[in-house]
Amino acid sequence: MSTSSLSRIEKDLLGTREIPADTYYGVQTLRAAENFNLTGITLANFPRFVAALAMVKHAAASANNKLGCLSDEKFQAITTACNRIINGEYLDQFVVDMIQGGAGTSTNMNANEVIANVALESMGHQKGEYKHLHPNNDVNMAQSTNDAYPTAIRVGLLLSVERLTQSLDQLVASFNSKADAFDGILKMGRTQMQDAVPMTVGQEFRAFANNIAEDARRIRQQAPELLEAVNLGGTAIGTGINADPDYQMLAVKFLADVSGFDIKAAPDLIEATSDMGDFVSLSGELKRTAVKLSKISNDLRLLSSGPRTGFGEINLPARQPGSSIMPGKVNPVIPEAVSQVAFEVIGNDLALTFAAEAGQLQLNAMEPLVAYKLFSSIEMLARAADMMRTLCIDDITANQERCETLVKQSIGLITALNPYIGYENSTRIAKHALDTGRGVLELVQEEQLLAEDVLSDVMRPENMIAPRKAQ
């Protein structure tokens, strides 16, 4: 230990370094923090990942204690430290950048060192007195970065996916609530930005709800299949070197217990150690959700455009002044921000794809980028969904009069009359309406192509928004 009360001395392969006395990380974490000042996004930005790292270490210690390889005293100290980290303590001690060389070794050592030093204090020792409990020999016993790190990524993603699907579910509920409120408001549907046929604003919003609900369901169903099989126990390359023959089975069982997920051993640990395919699939699902959220955001911007010279069918809640030069202007800032999040997630998917492809032989050294992009995408999508719901969807209103006016003016109404007056008459009426600026209904009435009672029945809103036999 250093004679200074402000620091301690720690040693590793490359020599000795002075460590601030109040830090729980050690020399290897310090070197990594100095080496990888890249994104400014550290492990601490993803608390569920940090908790997952502690869960893996907890499971490993439990297995090693059960096998008689780790003393009861050390086991109790390590698992106590892990539980405190799982509960959110010491988060600020996870200081390594998410992008790092070494295939995640810096992340693994950050966890090992913090857990060791928290454990040492609980045993009555000073931080850094590793002769009593060592980050590598004890906390990392029977492990390698190459199995502990990807296992923690998988558990962390399972925890994070729960947060995302809850946010998506709440957004779906908000869309459905608006759909119920807007069910009686008739409007024109549009295809290729042209008038199509009538629908209700409620139908439009219910489609938004079902669109996102489908993805929440897919993510919830696929995440366990993609993530619950782990390579814990495979150590360096999947062969299990330096681990007790019974260690893997026990460690996986204990990890399932501590995490609450149905964690199981991957069938081929060598394959599981090097392959990133599951992460690519999950990223693809996240990209799909991002694309959908952005498309819906585009629709909301169009439907609210104006307010006088655009569609003007709905009103988005005003969240801030929209211009430094144009008084009274209010922009659709929430949908705009959601789309930008979507673009980021789409970019993350591409970066992750390249990282997954860059693996070589028995390991993928680019796995830190894979982890960073997945955790980032999940967190941003969850925040975007929460923002969209609370600051936009919950307070949207519809302009019923404007919607109905557009319906009456639309050439698209002729489609509803097509079964009654025929395609040729419909085409002629539509062209005449376009040429003269007159309304479709007005022209049909003028030519007496339909009896008034039939025309009135056809034009009833409820008869234009669902399949119906011609009378």
PDB file of N, CA and C in Angstrom, residues 271-354:
ATOM      1  N   GLU A 271     -18.435 -22.915 -30.559  1.00  0.00           N
ATOM      2  CA  GLU A 271     -19.223 -22.122 -31.515  1.00  0.00           C
ATOM      3  C   GLU A 271     -19.800 -20.888 -30.842  1.00  0.00           C
ATOM      4  N   ALA A 272     -20.343 -21.057 -29.637  1.00  0.00           N
ATOM      5  CA  ALA A 272     -20.996 -19.948 -28.948  1.00  0.00           C
ATOM      6  C   ALA A 272     -20.010 -18.858 -28.546  1.00  0.00           C
ATOM      7  N   THR A 273     -18.759 -19.206 -28.365  1.00  0.00           N
ATOM      8  CA  THR A 273     -17.758 -18.230 -27.960  1.00  0.00           C
ATOM      9  C   THR A 273     -17.400 -17.286 -29.102  1.00  0.00           C
ATOM     10  N   SER A 274     -17.474 -17.756 -30.321  1.00  0.00           N
ATOM     11  CA  SER A 274     -17.045 -16.924 -31.443  1.00  0.00           C
ATOM     12  C   SER A 274     -18.186 -16.337 -32.263  1.00  0.00           C
ATOM     13  N   ASP A 275     -19.386 -16.899 -32.170  1.00  0.00           N
ATOM     14  CA  ASP A 275     -20.472 -16.486 -33.067  1.00  0.00           C
ATOM     15  C   ASP A 275     -21.279 -15.331 -32.498  1.00  0.00           C
ATOM     16  N   MET A 276     -21.603 -14.361 -33.356  1.00  0.00           N
ATOM     17  CA  MET A 276     -22.392 -13.194 -32.976  1.00  0.00           C
ATOM     18  C   MET A 276     -23.775 -13.206 -33.616  1.00  0.00           C
ATOM     19  N   GLY A 277     -24.177 -14.336 -34.182  1.00  0.00           N
ATOM     20  CA  GLY A 277     -25.414 -14.388 -34.951  1.00  0.00           C
ATOM     21  C   GLY A 277     -26.648 -13.985 -34.165  1.00  0.00           C
ATOM     22  N   ASP A 278     -26.734 -14.390 -32.913  1.00  0.00           N
ATOM     23  CA  ASP A 278     -27.899 -14.037 -32.098  1.00  0.00           C
ATOM     24  C   ASP A 278     -27.997 -12.526 -31.928  1.00  0.00           C
ATOM     25  N   PHE A 279     -26.866 -11.875 -31.756  1.00  0.00           N
ATOM     26  CA  PHE A 279     -26.861 -10.425 -31.582  1.00  0.00           C
ATOM     27  C   PHE A 279     -27.264  -9.716 -32.872  1.00  0.00           C
ATOM     28  N   VAL A 280     -26.849 -10.262 -33.999  1.00  0.00           N
ATOM     29  CA  VAL A 280     -27.253  -9.689 -35.292  1.00  0.00           C
ATOM     30  C   VAL A 280     -28.768  -9.787 -35.447  1.00  0.00           C
ATOM     31  N   SER A 281     -29.339 -10.917 -35.071  1.00  0.00           N
ATOM     32  CA  SER A 281     -30.786 -11.092 -35.182  1.00  0.00           C
ATOM     33  C   SER A 281     -31.532 -10.123 -34.280  1.00  0.00           C
ATOM     34  N   LEU A 282     -31.078  -9.973 -33.054  1.00  0.00           N
ATOM     35  CA  LEU A 282     -31.739  -9.042 -32.136  1.00  0.00           C
ATOM     36  C   LEU A 282     -31.642  -7.616 -32.656  1.00  0.00           C
ATOM     37  N   SER A 283     -30.471  -7.256 -33.158  1.00  0.00           N
ATOM     38  CA  SER A 283     -30.304  -5.911 -33.704  1.00  0.00           C
ATOM     39  C   SER A 283     -31.248  -5.679 -34.875  1.00  0.00           C
ATOM     40  N   GLY A 284     -31.459  -6.708 -35.678  1.00  0.00           N
ATOM     41  CA  GLY A 284     -32.401  -6.585 -36.783  1.00  0.00           C
ATOM     42  C   GLY A 284     -33.817  -6.303 -36.304  1.00  0.00           C
ATOM     43  N   GLU A 285     -34.208  -6.940 -35.213  1.00  0.00           N
ATOM     44  CA  GLU A 285     -35.530  -6.674 -34.643  1.00  0.00           C
ATOM     45  C   GLU A 285     -35.633  -5.237 -34.146  1.00  0.00           C
ATOM     46  N   LEU A 286     -34.567  -4.747 -33.526  1.00  0.00           N
ATOM     47  CA  LEU A 286     -34.566  -3.369 -33.031  1.00  0.00           C
ATOM     48  C   LEU A 286     -34.641  -2.388 -34.196  1.00  0.00           C
ATOM     49  N   LYS A 287     -33.922  -2.700 -35.268  1.00  0.00           N
ATOM     50  CA  LYS A 287     -33.982  -1.835 -36.451  1.00  0.00           C
ATOM     51  C   LYS A 287     -35.391  -1.801 -37.011  1.00  0.00           C
ATOM     52  N   ARG A 288     -36.031  -2.956 -37.061  1.00  0.00           N
ATOM     53  CA  ARG A 288     -37.410  -3.032 -37.566  1.00  0.00           C
ATOM     54  C   ARG A 288     -38.323  -2.127 -36.745  1.00  0.00           C
ATOM     55  N   THR A 289     -38.194  -2.171 -35.428  1.00  0.00           N
ATOM     56  CA  THR A 289     -39.010  -1.319 -34.563  1.00  0.00           C
ATOM     57  C   THR A 289     -38.707   0.150 -34.807  1.00  0.00           C
ATOM     58  N   ALA A 290     -37.426   0.473 -34.976  1.00  0.00           N
ATOM     59  CA  ALA A 290     -37.036   1.858 -35.235  1.00  0.00           C
ATOM     60  C   ALA A 290     -37.654   2.365 -36.527  1.00  0.00           C
ATOM     61  N   VAL A 291     -37.620   1.548 -37.563  1.00  0.00           N
ATOM     62  CA  VAL A 291     -38.204   1.930 -38.859  1.00  0.00           C
ATOM     63  C   VAL A 291     -39.694   2.212 -38.698  1.00  0.00           C
ATOM     64  N   LYS A 292     -40.383   1.375 -37.947  1.00  0.00           N
ATOM     65  CA  LYS A 292     -41.820   1.568 -37.750  1.00  0.00           C
ATOM     66  C   LYS A 292     -42.117   2.847 -36.974  1.00  0.00           C
ATOM     67  N   LEU A 293     -41.356   3.094 -35.920  1.00  0.00           N
ATOM     68  CA  LEU A 293     -41.581   4.306 -35.136  1.00  0.00           C
ATOM     69  C   LEU A 293     -41.349   5.552 -35.984  1.00  0.00           C
ATOM     70  N   SER A 294     -40.346   5.508 -36.844  1.00  0.00           N
ATOM     71  CA  SER A 294     -40.069   6.660 -37.691  1.00  0.00           C
ATOM     72  C   SER A 294     -41.167   6.846 -38.736  1.00  0.00           C
ATOM     73  N   LYS A 295     -41.655   5.751 -39.317  1.00  0.00           N
ATOM     74  CA  LYS A 295     -42.740   5.856 -40.294  1.00  0.00           C
ATOM     75  C   LYS A 295     -43.967   6.468 -39.645  1.00  0.00           C
ATOM     76  N   ILE A 296     -44.318   6.039 -38.458  1.00  0.00           N
ATOM     77  CA  ILE A 296     -45.466   6.605 -37.747  1.00  0.00           C
ATOM     78  C   ILE A 296     -45.225   8.080 -37.453  1.00  0.00           C
ATOM     79  N   SER A 297     -43.995   8.418 -37.081  1.00  0.00           N
ATOM     80  CA  SER A 297     -43.660   9.822 -36.829  1.00  0.00           C
ATOM     81  C   SER A 297     -43.851  10.662 -38.081  1.00  0.00           C
ATOM     82  N   ASN A 298     -43.448  10.112 -39.231  1.00  0.00           N
ATOM     83  CA  ASN A 298     -43.670  10.816 -40.494  1.00  0.00           C
ATOM     84  C   ASN A 298     -45.155  11.054 -40.719  1.00  0.00           C
ATOM     85  N   ASP A 299     -45.984  10.045 -40.449  1.00  0.00           N
ATOM     86  CA  ASP A 299     -47.429  10.182 -40.633  1.00  0.00           C
ATOM     87  C   ASP A 299     -48.005  11.257 -39.712  1.00  0.00           C
ATOM     88  N   LEU A 300     -47.559  11.271 -38.465  1.00  0.00           N
ATOM     89  CA  LEU A 300     -48.059  12.272 -37.523  1.00  0.00           C
ATOM     90  C   LEU A 300     -47.697  13.679 -37.977  1.00  0.00           C
ATOM     91  N   ARG A 301     -46.502  13.835 -38.510  1.00  0.00           N
ATOM     92  CA  ARG A 301     -46.085  15.148 -39.003  1.00  0.00           C
ATOM     93  C   ARG A 301     -46.936  15.584 -40.187  1.00  0.00           C
ATOM     94  N   LEU A 302     -47.228  14.649 -41.087  1.00  0.00           N
ATOM     95  CA  LEU A 302     -48.076  14.980 -42.234  1.00  0.00           C
ATOM     96  C   LEU A 302     -49.501  15.312 -41.792  1.00  0.00           C
ATOM     97  N   LEU A 303     -50.071  14.487 -40.951  1.00  0.00           N
ATOM     98  CA  LEU A 303     -51.462  14.671 -40.538  1.00  0.00           C
ATOM     99  C   LEU A 303     -51.670  15.967 -39.770  1.00  0.00           C
ATOM    100  N   SER A 304     -50.621  16.428 -39.095  1.00  0.00           N
ATOM    101  CA  SER A 304     -50.729  17.668 -38.315  1.00  0.00           C
ATOM    102  C   SER A 304     -50.198  18.874 -39.072  1.00  0.00           C
ATOM    103  N   SER A 305     -49.784  18.665 -40.319  1.00  0.00           N
ATOM    104  CA  SER A 305     -49.119  19.750 -41.050  1.00  0.00           C
ATOM    105  C   SER A 305     -50.056  20.935 -41.247  1.00  0.00           C
ATOM    106  N   GLY A 306     -49.473  22.107 -41.311  1.00  0.00           N
ATOM    107  CA  GLY A 306     -50.239  23.341 -41.461  1.00  0.00           C
ATOM    108  C   GLY A 306     -49.743  24.417 -40.503  1.00  0.00           C
ATOM    109  N   PRO A 307     -50.565  24.903 -39.608  1.00  0.00           N
ATOM    110  CA  PRO A 307     -51.910  24.382 -39.330  1.00  0.00           C
ATOM    111  C   PRO A 307     -52.982  24.837 -40.329  1.00  0.00           C
ATOM    112  N   ARG A 308     -52.686  25.846 -41.154  1.00  0.00           N
ATOM    113  CA  ARG A 308     -53.704  26.353 -42.083  1.00  0.00           C
ATOM    114  C   ARG A 308     -53.526  25.830 -43.503  1.00  0.00           C
ATOM    115  N   THR A 309     -52.305  25.511 -43.895  1.00  0.00           N
ATOM    116  CA  THR A 309     -52.056  25.190 -45.305  1.00  0.00           C
ATOM    117  C   THR A 309     -51.661  23.740 -45.527  1.00  0.00           C
ATOM    118  N   GLY A 310     -51.793  22.901 -44.524  1.00  0.00           N
ATOM    119  CA  GLY A 310     -51.456  21.494 -44.666  1.00  0.00           C
ATOM    120  C   GLY A 310     -52.665  20.606 -44.481  1.00  0.00           C
ATOM    121  N   PHE A 311     -52.441  19.372 -44.055  1.00  0.00           N
ATOM    122  CA  PHE A 311     -53.551  18.450 -43.821  1.00  0.00           C
ATOM    123  C   PHE A 311     -54.418  18.940 -42.660  1.00  0.00           C
ATOM    124  N   GLY A 312     -53.766  19.250 -41.552  1.00  0.00           N
ATOM    125  CA  GLY A 312     -54.467  19.817 -40.410  1.00  0.00           C
ATOM    126  C   GLY A 312     -55.542  18.923 -39.820  1.00  0.00           C
ATOM    127  N   GLU A 313     -55.408  17.616 -39.939  1.00  0.00           N
ATOM    128  CA  GLU A 313     -56.440  16.713 -39.431  1.00  0.00           C
ATOM    129  C   GLU A 313     -56.296  16.430 -37.944  1.00  0.00           C
ATOM    130  N   ILE A 314     -55.090  16.512 -37.433  1.00  0.00           N
ATOM    131  CA  ILE A 314     -54.858  16.330 -35.999  1.00  0.00           C
ATOM    132  C   ILE A 314     -53.994  17.467 -35.488  1.00  0.00           C
ATOM    133  N   ASN A 315     -53.990  17.626 -34.177  1.00  0.00           N
ATOM    134  CA  ASN A 315     -53.158  18.635 -33.528  1.00  0.00           C
ATOM    135  C   ASN A 315     -52.182  17.945 -32.589  1.00  0.00           C
ATOM    136  N   LEU A 316     -50.894  18.120 -32.817  1.00  0.00           N
ATOM    137  CA  LEU A 316     -49.899  17.637 -31.872  1.00  0.00           C
ATOM    138  C   LEU A 316     -49.754  18.659 -30.758  1.00  0.00           C
ATOM    139  N   PRO A 317     -49.518  18.210 -29.538  1.00  0.00           N
ATOM    140  CA  PRO A 317     -49.347  19.173 -28.447  1.00  0.00           C
ATOM    141  C   PRO A 317     -48.145  20.072 -28.697  1.00  0.00           C
ATOM    142  N   ALA A 318     -48.313  21.357 -28.443  1.00  0.00           N
ATOM    143  CA  ALA A 318     -47.222  22.320 -28.621  1.00  0.00           C
ATOM    144  C   ALA A 318     -46.230  22.161 -27.477  1.00  0.00           C
ATOM    145  N   ARG A 319     -44.971  21.898 -27.809  1.00  0.00           N
ATOM    146  CA  ARG A 319     -43.971  21.654 -26.776  1.00  0.00           C
ATOM    147  C   ARG A 319     -42.941  22.766 -26.649  1.00  0.00           C
ATOM    148  N   GLN A 320     -42.746  23.568 -27.703  1.00  0.00           N
ATOM    149  CA  GLN A 320     -41.797  24.668 -27.630  1.00  0.00           C
ATOM    150  C   GLN A 320     -41.966  25.542 -28.864  1.00  0.00           C
ATOM    151  N   PRO A 321     -41.576  26.826 -28.763  1.00  0.00           N
ATOM    152  CA  PRO A 321     -41.626  27.686 -29.952  1.00  0.00           C
ATOM    153  C   PRO A 321     -40.776  27.084 -31.063  1.00  0.00           C
ATOM    154  N   GLY A 322     -41.235  27.275 -32.311  1.00  0.00           N
ATOM    155  CA  GLY A 322     -40.600  26.573 -33.408  1.00  0.00           C
ATOM    156  C   GLY A 322     -39.630  27.364 -34.230  1.00  0.00           C
ATOM    157  N   SER A 323     -39.520  28.661 -33.985  1.00  0.00           N
ATOM    158  CA  SER A 323     -38.651  29.451 -34.851  1.00  0.00           C
ATOM    159  C   SER A 323     -38.115  30.663 -34.107  1.00  0.00           C
ATOM    160  N   SER A 324     -36.888  31.018 -34.460  1.00  0.00           N
ATOM    161  CA  SER A 324     -36.281  32.235 -33.904  1.00  0.00           C
ATOM    162  C   SER A 324     -36.643  33.466 -34.720  1.00  0.00           C
ATOM    163  N   ILE A 325     -37.316  33.258 -35.873  1.00  0.00           N
ATOM    164  CA  ILE A 325     -37.650  34.384 -36.746  1.00  0.00           C
ATOM    165  C   ILE A 325     -39.127  34.442 -37.122  1.00  0.00           C
ATOM    166  N   MET A 326     -39.833  33.294 -37.075  1.00  0.00           N
ATOM    167  CA  MET A 326     -41.233  33.255 -37.498  1.00  0.00           C
ATOM    168  C   MET A 326     -42.137  33.151 -36.281  1.00  0.00           C
ATOM    169  N   PRO A 327     -42.740  34.253 -35.854  1.00  0.00           N
ATOM    170  CA  PRO A 327     -43.594  34.241 -34.661  1.00  0.00           C
ATOM    171  C   PRO A 327     -44.789  33.308 -34.830  1.00  0.00           C
ATOM    172  N   GLY A 328     -45.108  32.594 -33.776  1.00  0.00           N
ATOM    173  CA  GLY A 328     -46.278  31.728 -33.775  1.00  0.00           C
ATOM    174  C   GLY A 328     -46.044  30.344 -34.333  1.00  0.00           C
ATOM    175  N   LYS A 329     -44.881  30.092 -34.886  1.00  0.00           N
ATOM    176  CA  LYS A 329     -44.612  28.780 -35.488  1.00  0.00           C
ATOM    177  C   LYS A 329     -44.297  27.755 -34.393  1.00  0.00           C
ATOM    178  N   VAL A 330     -44.941  26.601 -34.503  1.00  0.00           N
ATOM    179  CA  VAL A 330     -44.689  25.494 -33.572  1.00  0.00           C
ATOM    180  C   VAL A 330     -44.384  24.249 -34.404  1.00  0.00           C
ATOM    181  N   ASN A 331     -43.274  23.624 -34.143  1.00  0.00           N
ATOM    182  CA  ASN A 331     -42.827  22.478 -34.934  1.00  0.00           C
ATOM    183  C   ASN A 331     -43.180  21.146 -34.270  1.00  0.00           C
ATOM    184  N   PRO A 332     -43.291  20.086 -35.063  1.00  0.00           N
ATOM    185  CA  PRO A 332     -43.568  18.742 -34.513  1.00  0.00           C
ATOM    186  C   PRO A 332     -42.294  18.111 -33.962  1.00  0.00           C
ATOM    187  N   VAL A 333     -41.763  18.690 -32.894  1.00  0.00           N
ATOM    188  CA  VAL A 333     -40.412  18.336 -32.432  1.00  0.00           C
ATOM    189  C   VAL A 333     -40.315  16.915 -31.891  1.00  0.00           C
ATOM    190  N   ILE A 334     -41.402  16.404 -31.309  1.00  0.00           N
ATOM    191  CA  ILE A 334     -41.321  15.057 -30.734  1.00  0.00           C
ATOM    192  C   ILE A 334     -41.220  14.000 -31.834  1.00  0.00           C
ATOM    193  N   PRO A 335     -42.099  13.997 -32.840  1.00  0.00           N
ATOM    194  CA  PRO A 335     -41.903  13.036 -33.935  1.00  0.00           C
ATOM    195  C   PRO A 335     -40.570  13.216 -34.648  1.00  0.00           C
ATOM    196  N   GLU A 336     -40.096  14.454 -34.780  1.00  0.00           N
ATOM    197  CA  GLU A 336     -38.792  14.677 -35.413  1.00  0.00           C
ATOM    198  C   GLU A 336     -37.680  13.996 -34.622  1.00  0.00           C
ATOM    199  N   ALA A 337     -37.753  14.110 -33.299  1.00  0.00           N
ATOM    200  CA  ALA A 337     -36.723  13.504 -32.456  1.00  0.00           C
ATOM    201  C   ALA A 337     -36.797  11.980 -32.509  1.00  0.00           C
ATOM    202  N   VAL A 338     -38.021  11.438 -32.556  1.00  0.00           N
ATOM    203  CA  VAL A 338     -38.173   9.981 -32.647  1.00  0.00           C
ATOM    204  C   VAL A 338     -37.526   9.459 -33.928  1.00  0.00           C
ATOM    205  N   SER A 339     -37.732  10.159 -35.027  1.00  0.00           N
ATOM    206  CA  SER A 339     -37.126   9.723 -36.286  1.00  0.00           C
ATOM    207  C   SER A 339     -35.603   9.750 -36.205  1.00  0.00           C
ATOM    208  N   GLN A 340     -35.051  10.745 -35.543  1.00  0.00           N
ATOM    209  CA  GLN A 340     -33.599  10.807 -35.428  1.00  0.00           C
ATOM    210  C   GLN A 340     -33.058   9.666 -34.585  1.00  0.00           C
ATOM    211  N   VAL A 341     -33.784   9.275 -33.554  1.00  0.00           N
ATOM    212  CA  VAL A 341     -33.407   8.087 -32.789  1.00  0.00           C
ATOM    213  C   VAL A 341     -33.434   6.859 -33.690  1.00  0.00           C
ATOM    214  N   ALA A 342     -34.446   6.772 -34.520  1.00  0.00           N
ATOM    215  CA  ALA A 342     -34.552   5.635 -35.439  1.00  0.00           C
ATOM    216  C   ALA A 342     -33.353   5.580 -36.377  1.00  0.00           C
ATOM    217  N   PHE A 343     -32.927   6.724 -36.883  1.00  0.00           N
ATOM    218  CA  PHE A 343     -31.771   6.740 -37.784  1.00  0.00           C
ATOM    219  C   PHE A 343     -30.519   6.250 -37.047  1.00  0.00           C
ATOM    220  N   GLU A 344     -30.393   6.631 -35.781  1.00  0.00           N
ATOM    221  CA  GLU A 344     -29.250   6.186 -34.982  1.00  0.00           C
ATOM    222  C   GLU A 344     -29.276   4.671 -34.794  1.00  0.00           C
ATOM    223  N   VAL A 345     -30.443   4.128 -34.514  1.00  0.00           N
ATOM    224  CA  VAL A 345     -30.578   2.681 -34.319  1.00  0.00           C
ATOM    225  C   VAL A 345     -30.264   1.940 -35.611  1.00  0.00           C
ATOM    226  N   ILE A 346     -30.715   2.474 -36.734  1.00  0.00           N
ATOM    227  CA  ILE A 346     -30.412   1.855 -38.025  1.00  0.00           C
ATOM    228  C   ILE A 346     -28.902   1.861 -38.266  1.00  0.00           C
ATOM    229  N   GLY A 347     -28.247   2.965 -37.927  1.00  0.00           N
ATOM    230  CA  GLY A 347     -26.790   3.025 -38.042  1.00  0.00           C
ATOM    231  C   GLY A 347     -26.097   2.065 -37.099  1.00  0.00           C
ATOM    232  N   ASN A 348     -26.637   1.928 -35.885  1.00  0.00           N
ATOM    233  CA  ASN A 348     -26.078   0.969 -34.928  1.00  0.00           C
ATOM    234  C   ASN A 348     -26.122  -0.441 -35.487  1.00  0.00           C
ATOM    235  N   ASP A 349     -27.209  -0.762 -36.150  1.00  0.00           N
ATOM    236  CA  ASP A 349     -27.346  -2.108 -36.723  1.00  0.00           C
ATOM    237  C   ASP A 349     -26.264  -2.369 -37.765  1.00  0.00           C
ATOM    238  N   LEU A 350     -25.971  -1.373 -38.581  1.00  0.00           N
ATOM    239  CA  LEU A 350     -24.931  -1.555 -39.593  1.00  0.00           C
ATOM    240  C   LEU A 350     -23.562  -1.718 -38.934  1.00  0.00           C
ATOM    241  N   ALA A 351     -23.265  -0.880 -37.933  1.00  0.00           N
ATOM    242  CA  ALA A 351     -21.976  -0.991 -37.243  1.00  0.00           C
ATOM    243  C   ALA A 351     -21.831  -2.360 -36.584  1.00  0.00           C
ATOM    244  N   LEU A 352     -22.911  -2.808 -35.951  1.00  0.00           N
ATOM    245  CA  LEU A 352     -22.888  -4.124 -35.295  1.00  0.00           C
ATOM    246  C   LEU A 352     -22.684  -5.241 -36.321  1.00  0.00           C
ATOM    247  N   THR A 353     -23.294  -5.099 -37.476  1.00  0.00           N
ATOM    248  CA  THR A 353     -23.149  -6.111 -38.520  1.00  0.00           C
ATOM    249  C   THR A 353     -21.696  -6.255 -38.945  1.00  0.00           C
ATOM    250  N   PHE A 354     -21.028  -5.123 -39.136  1.00  0.00           N
ATOM    251  CA  PHE A 354     -19.606  -5.168 -39.489  1.00  0.00           C
ATOM    252  C   PHE A 354     -18.786  -5.800 -38.365  1.00  0.00           C
TER     253      PHE A 354
END
